Coordinates of C-alpha atoms in Angstrom, one line a residue:
Chain A
M1 CA 171.2 61.0 26.8
E2 CA 170.5 60.4 30.4
I3 CA 169.2 56.9 29.7
E4 CA 172.3 56.1 27.7
R5 CA 174.6 57.3 30.5
K6 CA 172.7 55.2 33.0
Q7 CA 172.8 52.0 31.0
A8 CA 176.3 52.3 29.6
E9 CA 177.9 50.7 32.7
L10 CA 175.2 48.0 32.8
I11 CA 175.8 47.1 29.1
D12 CA 179.5 47.0 29.7
H13 CA 179.0 44.7 32.7
F14 CA 176.8 42.2 30.9
V15 CA 179.0 42.2 27.8
K16 CA 182.1 41.4 29.8
H17 CA 180.2 38.8 31.8
A18 CA 178.7 37.2 28.7
A19 CA 182.2 36.7 27.2
T20 CA 183.3 34.5 30.0
L21 CA 180.2 32.3 30.6
E22 CA 179.1 28.9 29.3
A23 CA 175.7 28.2 27.9
P24 CA 173.7 27.4 31.0
Q25 CA 175.0 30.5 32.8
L26 CA 174.4 32.6 29.6
A27 CA 170.7 31.7 29.7
S28 CA 170.4 33.0 33.3
L29 CA 172.5 36.1 32.3
I30 CA 170.0 36.8 29.6
A31 CA 167.1 36.5 32.1
E32 CA 168.9 38.9 34.4
A33 CA 169.7 41.4 31.7
T34 CA 166.1 41.4 30.3
S35 CA 164.7 41.9 33.8
H36 CA 167.0 44.7 34.9
P37 CA 164.9 47.9 35.5
S38 CA 167.5 50.3 34.0
L39 CA 168.4 48.4 30.9
F40 CA 166.5 49.2 27.6
A41 CA 169.2 48.2 25.0
F42 CA 170.5 44.7 24.2
S43 CA 172.3 44.8 20.8
E44 CA 175.7 45.1 22.4
I45 CA 175.1 42.0 24.5
L46 CA 173.5 40.3 21.5
S47 CA 176.7 40.8 19.5
V48 CA 178.9 39.0 22.0
P49 CA 180.2 36.0 19.9
N50 CA 179.7 33.6 22.9
L51 CA 176.0 34.2 22.7
S52 CA 175.5 33.4 19.0
K53 CA 176.8 29.9 19.9
L54 CA 173.6 29.3 21.8
Q55 CA 171.8 29.0 18.5
G56 CA 171.0 25.5 17.6
T57 CA 171.4 24.3 21.2
Q58 CA 168.8 23.7 23.9
Y59 CA 169.4 27.4 25.0
S60 CA 168.5 28.9 21.6
T61 CA 165.2 30.1 22.9
S62 CA 167.1 32.3 25.4
F63 CA 169.1 33.8 22.4
D64 CA 165.8 34.4 20.6
L65 CA 164.4 36.0 23.7
L66 CA 167.3 38.4 23.8
R67 CA 166.9 39.3 20.2
L68 CA 163.2 39.9 20.9
F69 CA 164.1 42.3 23.7
A70 CA 166.5 44.1 21.3
Y71 CA 164.1 44.6 18.5
G72 CA 160.7 43.1 19.2
T73 CA 157.4 44.0 20.9
W74 CA 154.9 42.5 23.3
S75 CA 152.8 41.5 20.3
D76 CA 155.8 39.7 18.7
Y77 CA 156.2 37.8 21.9
K78 CA 152.6 36.8 22.1
S79 CA 152.6 35.5 18.5
N80 CA 155.8 33.4 19.2
A81 CA 155.1 32.6 22.9
G82 CA 155.0 28.9 22.1
C83 CA 158.7 28.8 21.1
L84 CA 160.0 31.3 23.7
P85 CA 160.5 30.9 27.4
A86 CA 157.8 32.1 29.8
L87 CA 158.5 35.7 30.9
L88 CA 159.0 36.8 34.5
P89 CA 156.8 39.7 35.6
D90 CA 159.8 42.1 35.3
Q91 CA 160.5 40.9 31.8
A92 CA 156.9 41.3 30.8
R93 CA 156.9 44.9 32.1
K94 CA 160.2 45.6 30.4
L95 CA 158.9 44.3 27.0
K96 CA 155.9 46.5 27.3
Q97 CA 158.1 49.5 28.1
L98 CA 160.1 48.7 25.0
T99 CA 156.8 48.3 23.0
V100 CA 155.9 51.9 23.9
L101 CA 159.3 53.0 22.6
T102 CA 158.8 51.2 19.3
L103 CA 155.3 52.7 18.9
A104 CA 156.8 56.2 19.6
E105 CA 159.3 55.6 16.8
T106 CA 156.6 56.0 14.2
D107 CA 154.0 58.3 15.8
K108 CA 154.1 61.3 18.1
V109 CA 150.5 60.8 19.1
L110 CA 149.6 57.3 20.4
P111 CA 145.9 56.6 20.7
Y112 CA 144.8 54.9 23.9
D113 CA 143.0 52.1 21.9
Q114 CA 146.2 51.2 20.0
L115 CA 148.2 51.3 23.2
M116 CA 145.7 49.2 25.1
Q117 CA 145.7 46.6 22.3
E118 CA 149.5 46.5 21.9
L119 CA 150.1 46.3 25.7
D120 CA 147.3 44.0 26.5
V121 CA 145.7 46.4 29.0
S122 CA 142.0 46.3 29.6
N123 CA 141.2 49.8 30.9
V124 CA 142.3 53.4 30.7
R125 CA 143.3 53.7 34.4
E126 CA 145.6 50.7 34.1
L127 CA 147.1 52.0 30.9
E128 CA 147.7 55.5 32.3
D129 CA 149.2 54.1 35.5
F130 CA 151.6 52.0 33.3
L131 CA 152.5 55.1 31.2
I132 CA 153.0 57.2 34.3
N133 CA 154.9 54.8 36.6
E134 CA 156.7 52.6 34.2
C135 CA 157.4 54.9 31.3
M136 CA 157.4 58.6 32.3
Y137 CA 158.7 58.2 35.8
S138 CA 161.4 55.8 34.6
G139 CA 162.5 58.5 32.1
I140 CA 162.3 56.6 28.9
V141 CA 159.5 58.8 27.5
R142 CA 158.3 62.3 28.2
G143 CA 154.8 63.4 27.1
K144 CA 151.2 64.4 28.0
L145 CA 148.1 62.2 28.5
D146 CA 145.0 63.6 26.9
Q147 CA 141.8 62.0 28.1
L148 CA 139.5 63.9 25.9
R149 CA 141.2 62.8 22.8
R150 CA 142.2 59.5 24.4
C151 CA 145.8 59.7 23.3
F152 CA 149.3 60.0 24.7
E153 CA 151.3 62.8 23.1
V154 CA 155.0 61.9 23.1
Q155 CA 157.6 64.8 23.4
F156 CA 160.6 62.6 23.9
A157 CA 161.3 58.9 23.7
A158 CA 164.6 57.1 24.3
G159 CA 166.1 55.2 21.3
R160 CA 165.8 51.5 21.0
D161 CA 168.3 49.4 19.2
P162 CA 167.7 50.2 15.5
R163 CA 167.0 47.3 13.2
P164 CA 169.3 47.2 10.2
E165 CA 166.5 48.2 7.8
Q166 CA 165.9 51.3 9.8
L167 CA 169.4 52.7 9.1
S168 CA 168.6 53.9 5.6
N169 CA 165.6 55.8 6.8
M170 CA 167.7 57.4 9.5
I171 CA 170.4 58.4 7.0
Q172 CA 167.8 59.9 4.7
T173 CA 166.3 62.0 7.6
L174 CA 169.8 63.2 8.6
T175 CA 170.5 64.1 5.0
S176 CA 167.3 66.1 4.6
W177 CA 168.0 67.8 7.9
L178 CA 171.5 68.6 6.7
G179 CA 170.1 69.9 3.5
S180 CA 167.5 72.1 5.2
S181 CA 170.2 73.4 7.5
D182 CA 172.4 74.3 4.6
S183 CA 169.6 76.1 2.9
L184 CA 168.9 77.9 6.1
L185 CA 172.5 79.0 6.4
H186 CA 172.5 80.0 2.8
S187 CA 169.3 82.1 3.1
I188 CA 170.8 83.7 6.2
Q189 CA 173.9 84.6 4.3
E190 CA 171.7 86.1 1.6
K191 CA 169.8 88.1 4.1
I192 CA 173.1 89.4 5.6
K193 CA 174.3 90.5 2.2
W194 CA 170.9 92.2 1.5
A195 CA 171.0 94.0 4.8
D196 CA 174.6 95.2 4.1
M197 CA 173.6 96.4 0.7
M198 CA 170.5 98.2 1.9
S199 CA 172.5 99.9 4.7
E200 CA 175.1 101.0 2.1
A201 CA 172.3 102.4 -0.2
N202 CA 170.8 104.2 2.8
K203 CA 174.0 105.8 3.7
K204 CA 174.6 106.9 0.1
H205 CA 171.1 108.3 -0.1
R206 CA 171.5 110.2 3.2
K207 CA 174.7 111.7 2.0
E208 CA 173.1 112.8 -1.2
V209 CA 170.3 114.5 0.7
E210 CA 172.8 116.2 3.0
D211 CA 174.8 117.5 0.1
R212 CA 171.8 118.9 -1.6
V213 CA 170.8 120.6 1.7
E214 CA 174.2 122.2 1.8
D215 CA 173.9 123.4 -1.8
V216 CA 170.5 124.9 -1.2
K217 CA 171.8 126.7 1.9
K218 CA 174.7 128.1 -0.1
S219 CA 172.5 129.3 -2.9
I220 CA 170.2 131.0 -0.4
Chain B
E1 CA 157.1 89.9 95.4
E2 CA 160.6 88.5 95.8
Q3 CA 159.4 85.8 98.1
V4 CA 156.4 85.1 95.9
S5 CA 158.5 84.6 92.8
V6 CA 161.0 82.3 94.7
I7 CA 158.0 80.2 95.9
R8 CA 156.5 80.0 92.5
E9 CA 159.8 79.0 91.0
K10 CA 160.2 76.2 93.5
L11 CA 156.7 75.0 92.9
A12 CA 157.2 75.1 89.2
E13 CA 160.3 73.0 89.6
L14 CA 158.3 70.4 91.5
Y15 CA 155.6 70.3 88.9
E16 CA 158.3 70.0 86.2
S17 CA 159.9 67.1 88.0
E18 CA 156.5 65.4 88.0
Q19 CA 156.1 66.3 84.2
Q20 CA 153.0 68.4 84.9
W21 CA 154.2 70.9 82.3
S22 CA 151.1 73.1 82.1
K23 CA 150.8 73.5 85.8
A24 CA 154.5 74.4 86.0
A25 CA 154.0 76.9 83.2
Q26 CA 150.9 78.4 85.0
M27 CA 152.9 78.7 88.2
L28 CA 155.7 80.6 86.5
S29 CA 153.3 82.8 84.5
G30 CA 152.1 84.1 87.8
I31 CA 155.4 85.9 88.4
D32 CA 154.9 89.6 87.6
L33 CA 157.6 90.4 85.0
E34 CA 156.3 93.9 84.5
S35 CA 156.3 94.9 88.1
G36 CA 157.1 98.5 88.8
I37 CA 158.5 97.6 92.2
R38 CA 161.3 95.2 91.3
M39 CA 163.7 96.1 88.6
L40 CA 164.1 92.9 86.5
D41 CA 166.6 92.8 83.7
D42 CA 165.6 91.7 80.2
A43 CA 167.6 88.5 80.2
Y44 CA 165.7 87.3 83.3
K45 CA 162.4 88.3 81.6
L46 CA 163.4 86.6 78.4
S47 CA 164.5 83.4 80.2
K48 CA 161.1 83.2 82.0
C49 CA 159.1 83.8 78.9
V50 CA 161.0 81.2 76.9
H51 CA 160.9 78.7 79.8
I52 CA 157.1 79.1 80.2
A53 CA 156.6 78.7 76.4
R54 CA 158.7 75.5 76.4
L55 CA 156.6 74.1 79.2
Y56 CA 153.4 74.8 77.4
L57 CA 154.8 73.2 74.2
E58 CA 155.6 70.0 76.1
D59 CA 151.8 69.7 76.2
D60 CA 151.5 70.9 72.6
D61 CA 149.6 73.9 73.8
A62 CA 150.5 76.3 71.0
V63 CA 148.0 79.0 72.1
N64 CA 149.4 79.7 75.5
A65 CA 153.0 79.1 74.3
E66 CA 152.5 81.7 71.6
V67 CA 151.4 84.3 74.2
F68 CA 154.8 84.1 76.0
I69 CA 156.8 83.8 72.8
N70 CA 155.2 87.0 71.6
K71 CA 156.3 88.6 74.8
A72 CA 159.7 87.2 74.3
S73 CA 159.9 88.5 70.8
F74 CA 160.3 92.1 72.2
L75 CA 163.2 91.0 74.2
V76 CA 165.0 88.5 72.0
S77 CA 166.3 91.1 69.5
T78 CA 168.5 92.8 72.1
S79 CA 169.5 89.6 73.8
Q80 CA 173.1 88.4 73.7
H81 CA 172.2 85.1 75.4
E82 CA 172.7 82.6 72.6
V83 CA 171.1 79.7 74.4
L84 CA 168.0 81.6 75.1
N85 CA 167.9 82.9 71.5
L86 CA 168.2 79.4 70.2
Q87 CA 165.4 78.1 72.5
Y88 CA 163.3 81.0 71.4
K89 CA 163.8 80.0 67.7
V90 CA 162.9 76.4 68.4
C91 CA 159.8 77.4 70.3
Y92 CA 158.7 79.7 67.5
A93 CA 159.2 77.0 64.9
R94 CA 157.2 74.5 66.9
I95 CA 154.3 77.0 67.5
L96 CA 154.1 77.6 63.7
D97 CA 154.1 73.9 63.2
L98 CA 151.3 73.3 65.8
K99 CA 149.3 76.1 64.2
R100 CA 149.7 74.3 60.8
K101 CA 151.6 77.2 59.3
F102 CA 153.8 74.6 57.8
L103 CA 155.8 76.5 55.2
E104 CA 156.8 79.1 57.8
A105 CA 157.6 76.4 60.3
A106 CA 159.7 74.6 57.7
L107 CA 161.8 77.7 57.0
R108 CA 162.4 78.2 60.8
Y109 CA 163.3 74.5 61.3
Y110 CA 165.6 74.6 58.3
D111 CA 167.3 77.7 59.7
I112 CA 167.8 76.0 63.0
S113 CA 169.2 72.9 61.3
Q114 CA 172.0 75.0 59.8
I115 CA 173.5 76.1 63.1
E116 CA 177.2 75.5 62.8
K117 CA 178.3 75.8 66.4
R118 CA 178.4 72.7 68.4
Q119 CA 178.7 74.5 71.7
I120 CA 176.5 77.5 72.7
G121 CA 177.1 78.8 76.1
D122 CA 177.2 75.7 78.4
E123 CA 174.8 73.9 76.1
E124 CA 176.0 71.4 73.6
I125 CA 174.2 71.0 70.3
D126 CA 174.1 67.4 69.2
E127 CA 173.8 66.2 65.7
D128 CA 170.6 64.3 66.3
A129 CA 168.9 67.6 67.3
L130 CA 170.0 69.2 64.1
E131 CA 169.0 66.2 62.1
Q132 CA 165.6 66.3 63.8
A133 CA 165.2 69.9 62.9
L134 CA 166.1 69.2 59.3
S135 CA 163.7 66.3 59.2
S136 CA 160.9 68.5 60.6
A137 CA 161.7 71.0 57.9
V138 CA 161.1 68.4 55.3
T139 CA 157.9 67.1 56.9
C140 CA 156.4 70.6 57.2
T141 CA 157.3 71.4 53.6
I142 CA 155.6 68.3 52.3
L143 CA 152.5 69.1 54.4
A144 CA 152.4 72.7 53.2
A145 CA 149.9 73.8 50.6
A146 CA 151.1 72.9 47.1
G147 CA 152.2 75.8 45.0
P148 CA 155.3 77.8 43.7
Q149 CA 156.6 78.8 47.2
R150 CA 156.5 75.3 48.5
S151 CA 158.3 74.2 45.3
R152 CA 161.1 76.6 46.0
V153 CA 161.6 75.3 49.6
L154 CA 161.4 71.7 48.3
A155 CA 164.2 72.5 45.8
T156 CA 166.4 73.9 48.6
L157 CA 165.9 70.8 50.7
Y158 CA 166.3 68.4 47.8
K159 CA 169.6 70.0 46.9
D160 CA 170.8 70.0 50.5
E161 CA 173.1 67.0 50.7
R162 CA 172.3 66.4 54.4
C163 CA 168.7 65.5 53.4
S164 CA 169.8 62.5 51.4
K165 CA 170.7 60.8 54.6
L166 CA 167.3 61.3 56.2
K167 CA 164.8 58.5 56.5
I168 CA 162.2 60.7 54.9
Y169 CA 164.4 61.3 51.8
P170 CA 162.5 59.0 49.4
I171 CA 159.3 60.9 50.0
L172 CA 161.1 64.2 49.6
Q173 CA 162.5 63.1 46.3
K174 CA 159.2 62.0 44.9
V175 CA 157.5 65.2 46.1
Y176 CA 160.3 67.3 44.6
L177 CA 160.2 65.5 41.3
E178 CA 156.4 66.2 41.4
R179 CA 155.6 62.5 41.1
I180 CA 152.3 61.0 42.2
L181 CA 152.5 59.5 45.6
R182 CA 150.7 56.2 46.0
K183 CA 148.7 55.1 49.1
P184 CA 151.4 52.8 50.6
E185 CA 153.9 55.6 50.4
I186 CA 151.5 58.1 52.0
D187 CA 150.7 55.6 54.8
A188 CA 154.4 55.1 55.5
F189 CA 154.9 58.8 55.7
A190 CA 151.9 59.2 58.0
Q191 CA 153.7 56.9 60.5
E192 CA 156.2 59.6 61.1
L193 CA 153.8 62.4 61.7
K194 CA 152.8 64.0 65.0
A195 CA 149.1 64.1 66.2
H196 CA 148.4 67.7 65.1
Q197 CA 149.8 66.9 61.6
K198 CA 147.1 64.3 61.2
A199 CA 144.3 66.4 62.7
L200 CA 140.9 66.4 61.0
L201 CA 140.0 69.6 59.1
P202 CA 136.5 71.0 58.8
D203 CA 136.0 69.3 55.5
N204 CA 136.7 65.9 57.0
F205 CA 140.1 65.7 55.4
T206 CA 143.1 65.4 57.6
V207 CA 146.0 67.8 57.1
L208 CA 148.0 65.0 55.5
D209 CA 145.1 64.0 53.2
R210 CA 144.7 67.5 51.9
A211 CA 148.5 68.0 51.4
M212 CA 148.8 64.7 49.5
I213 CA 145.7 65.2 47.4
E214 CA 146.9 68.7 46.4
H215 CA 150.4 67.4 45.7
N216 CA 149.0 64.5 43.6
L217 CA 146.7 66.9 41.8
L218 CA 149.6 69.2 40.9
S219 CA 151.6 66.1 39.8
A220 CA 148.7 65.1 37.6
S221 CA 148.7 68.5 36.0
K222 CA 152.3 67.8 34.8
L223 CA 151.3 64.5 33.3
Y224 CA 147.9 65.3 31.7
T225 CA 146.7 67.8 29.2
N226 CA 143.2 67.2 30.5
I227 CA 141.5 64.7 32.7
S228 CA 137.9 63.7 33.5
F229 CA 136.6 64.3 37.1
D230 CA 136.0 60.6 37.4
E231 CA 139.5 59.6 36.5
L232 CA 140.9 62.3 38.6
G233 CA 138.9 61.1 41.5
T234 CA 140.2 57.6 41.0
L235 CA 143.7 58.8 40.7
L236 CA 143.5 60.8 43.9
G237 CA 141.4 58.2 45.7
I238 CA 138.5 60.6 46.4
P239 CA 135.0 61.2 45.0
P240 CA 135.0 63.1 41.7
E241 CA 133.0 66.0 43.2
K242 CA 135.7 66.5 45.9
A243 CA 138.4 66.3 43.2
E244 CA 136.7 69.1 41.2
K245 CA 136.3 71.2 44.3
I246 CA 139.9 71.0 45.3
A247 CA 141.1 71.6 41.8
S248 CA 138.9 74.7 41.5
R249 CA 140.2 76.1 44.7
M250 CA 143.8 75.5 43.7
I251 CA 143.2 77.2 40.4
Y252 CA 141.3 80.1 42.1
E253 CA 144.2 80.5 44.5
D254 CA 146.6 80.6 41.6
R255 CA 148.5 77.5 42.8
M256 CA 147.7 75.6 39.7
R257 CA 147.0 76.7 36.1
G258 CA 144.0 75.3 34.3
S259 CA 140.3 75.6 33.6
I260 CA 137.2 73.5 34.5
D261 CA 134.6 72.4 32.0
Q262 CA 131.7 71.4 34.1
V263 CA 129.6 70.4 31.1
E264 CA 132.1 67.9 29.9
A265 CA 133.2 67.2 33.5
V266 CA 136.8 67.7 32.5
I267 CA 139.7 69.7 33.9
H268 CA 142.1 71.3 31.4
F269 CA 145.6 71.8 32.7
E270 CA 147.7 74.6 31.3
D271 CA 151.5 74.6 31.3
D272 CA 153.4 77.2 33.3
M273 CA 155.1 78.0 30.0
E274 CA 153.4 79.7 27.1
E275 CA 153.1 77.8 23.9
L276 CA 155.8 79.7 22.1
Q277 CA 158.2 79.3 25.0
Q278 CA 157.5 75.5 24.9
W279 CA 158.3 75.6 21.3
D280 CA 161.6 77.3 21.9
Q281 CA 162.3 74.9 24.8
Q282 CA 161.9 72.0 22.4
I283 CA 164.3 73.5 19.9
V284 CA 166.8 74.1 22.7
G285 CA 166.3 70.5 23.8
L286 CA 166.9 69.3 20.2
C287 CA 170.0 71.3 19.8
Q288 CA 171.3 70.1 23.2
A289 CA 170.7 66.5 22.3
L290 CA 172.5 67.1 19.0
N291 CA 175.4 68.6 20.8
D292 CA 175.6 65.7 23.2
I293 CA 175.8 63.3 20.3
L294 CA 178.5 65.4 18.7
D295 CA 180.5 65.4 21.9
C296 CA 180.0 61.7 22.2
I297 CA 181.3 61.2 18.7
T298 CA 184.3 63.3 19.4
S299 CA 185.0 61.6 22.7
K300 CA 184.9 58.2 21.0
G301 CA 187.2 59.5 18.3
I302 CA 184.8 58.4 15.6
Chain C
D1 CA 178.4 52.2 17.8
N2 CA 175.0 51.1 19.1
S3 CA 174.7 53.7 21.8
L4 CA 175.3 56.5 19.4
L5 CA 172.8 54.9 17.0
R6 CA 170.2 54.8 19.7
Q7 CA 170.8 58.4 20.5
V8 CA 170.6 59.5 16.9
S9 CA 167.4 57.5 16.5
S10 CA 165.9 59.3 19.5
L11 CA 167.1 62.6 18.3
L12 CA 165.6 62.3 14.8
R13 CA 162.2 61.6 16.3
R14 CA 162.3 64.9 18.0
L15 CA 162.3 66.7 14.7
P16 CA 159.0 68.2 13.7
A17 CA 156.8 65.6 12.1
M18 CA 154.8 68.1 10.0
E19 CA 155.6 68.0 6.3
S20 CA 153.9 71.1 4.9
E21 CA 156.0 73.4 2.8
K22 CA 154.7 76.5 4.7
F23 CA 155.6 74.9 8.1
Q24 CA 159.1 74.1 6.9
D25 CA 159.6 77.7 5.9
E26 CA 158.4 78.9 9.2
F27 CA 160.5 76.4 11.0
L28 CA 163.6 77.4 9.2

């Protein structure tokens, strides 16, 4: 939530800007957006009509780069580096941060080896420094580093722009959550009724016992 | 005695004008304040004690200054003389600082920084002096031994709006957020420190080194479930054996929770919160996040 | 709304990942 609040203004700024610029300036706007330290979401900017006009022009690689930052990872970039612009250090760092978010989408426990491979990092110290300074301290993930098990346990990860094909999975998860919540409420209702019933039965039983005690007293 | 004390005061003035502070203090300390012959009122005694202490402090001589501040402490409680009382407070804070009782000094400095009056007696209190006191409070807190008490004072300072204008604020923010401080930041912080705050301790660490290492160790305990001595040493910039020793002392002094496995050469950190509490916290966080989204949906009229 | 989608995506990942029946009962 915090991340969204921080980047909402930025997104707004870039979207408004993108709507007014021509192709050459759009390319530098994309470079600026993908380098900005507080921006981790690009789908709003991507959907500005002006930008889609870049496709098929000499600036189409900038458009592809923006799409990569919206949905892609560092590995994606490396496998398409030939037809994408060279990244500035800030952009490279940002793309690696986004890669961590993508990895955190599917797993809560991220092995060091997988992270080092995905992020192109050669040793543990460098990996941990990146996770500490660029990820945990920037607030996009929260979690614990475990050196014995050589893994990063994610407790929270900010959301990236979902790809269209992810929506059905999200809907399914929401539906099952709703279902389990409904059954939870239902079982609570059942428990309440049961408790009421038991308390009624208890009362009745106590009354019967008291009546019998009275009777016995009288007869004595 | 009257003549002697007048002569001593004159000589002390001369020494003071030549900035020979300790000599001036010694000269004044020769005045017998407990004389049975002359009746001296408490205000006079207090003013002399505080004046002598201030002179000794000019030469950073905390030991002698403390002798006279202790004498003054019997007189200050009944004193109505606001200027003297304030000077007494400032001396006491500086003595604690010099004696490296940083957390106590920080509390005293912070107290002084909150003085609201701008005119006490004939002495004017300027903003710079108050800001200096506040900045000293922050410095001493950062140098204090890491642990729960220090965290509380850090929180007070961090939430005090005046601190955000201080030059030292970025360090305060990182320390409060329990973030690891890197060497360049520590070196920049060291530029602002006084000599005694960089003094060498018996174990060859400076006061600053120890404060920073302990702080970074505590910060690491928030980031790691466990860490090897080697990596911890690299992270703290010290040999692994030293890292282990400092960690064990902090655990022993109950300033950090954890355990040390010397066979595996690993430190296991424990959370302040029990497992079950953590579980509850996660559920609370989940519900809060859900609520935020619902609020967002409502506010957007979706 | 992209921002909401991102928040929901982040939220769903905070749900417990364990699938066992017994765990679900306990969790409920």
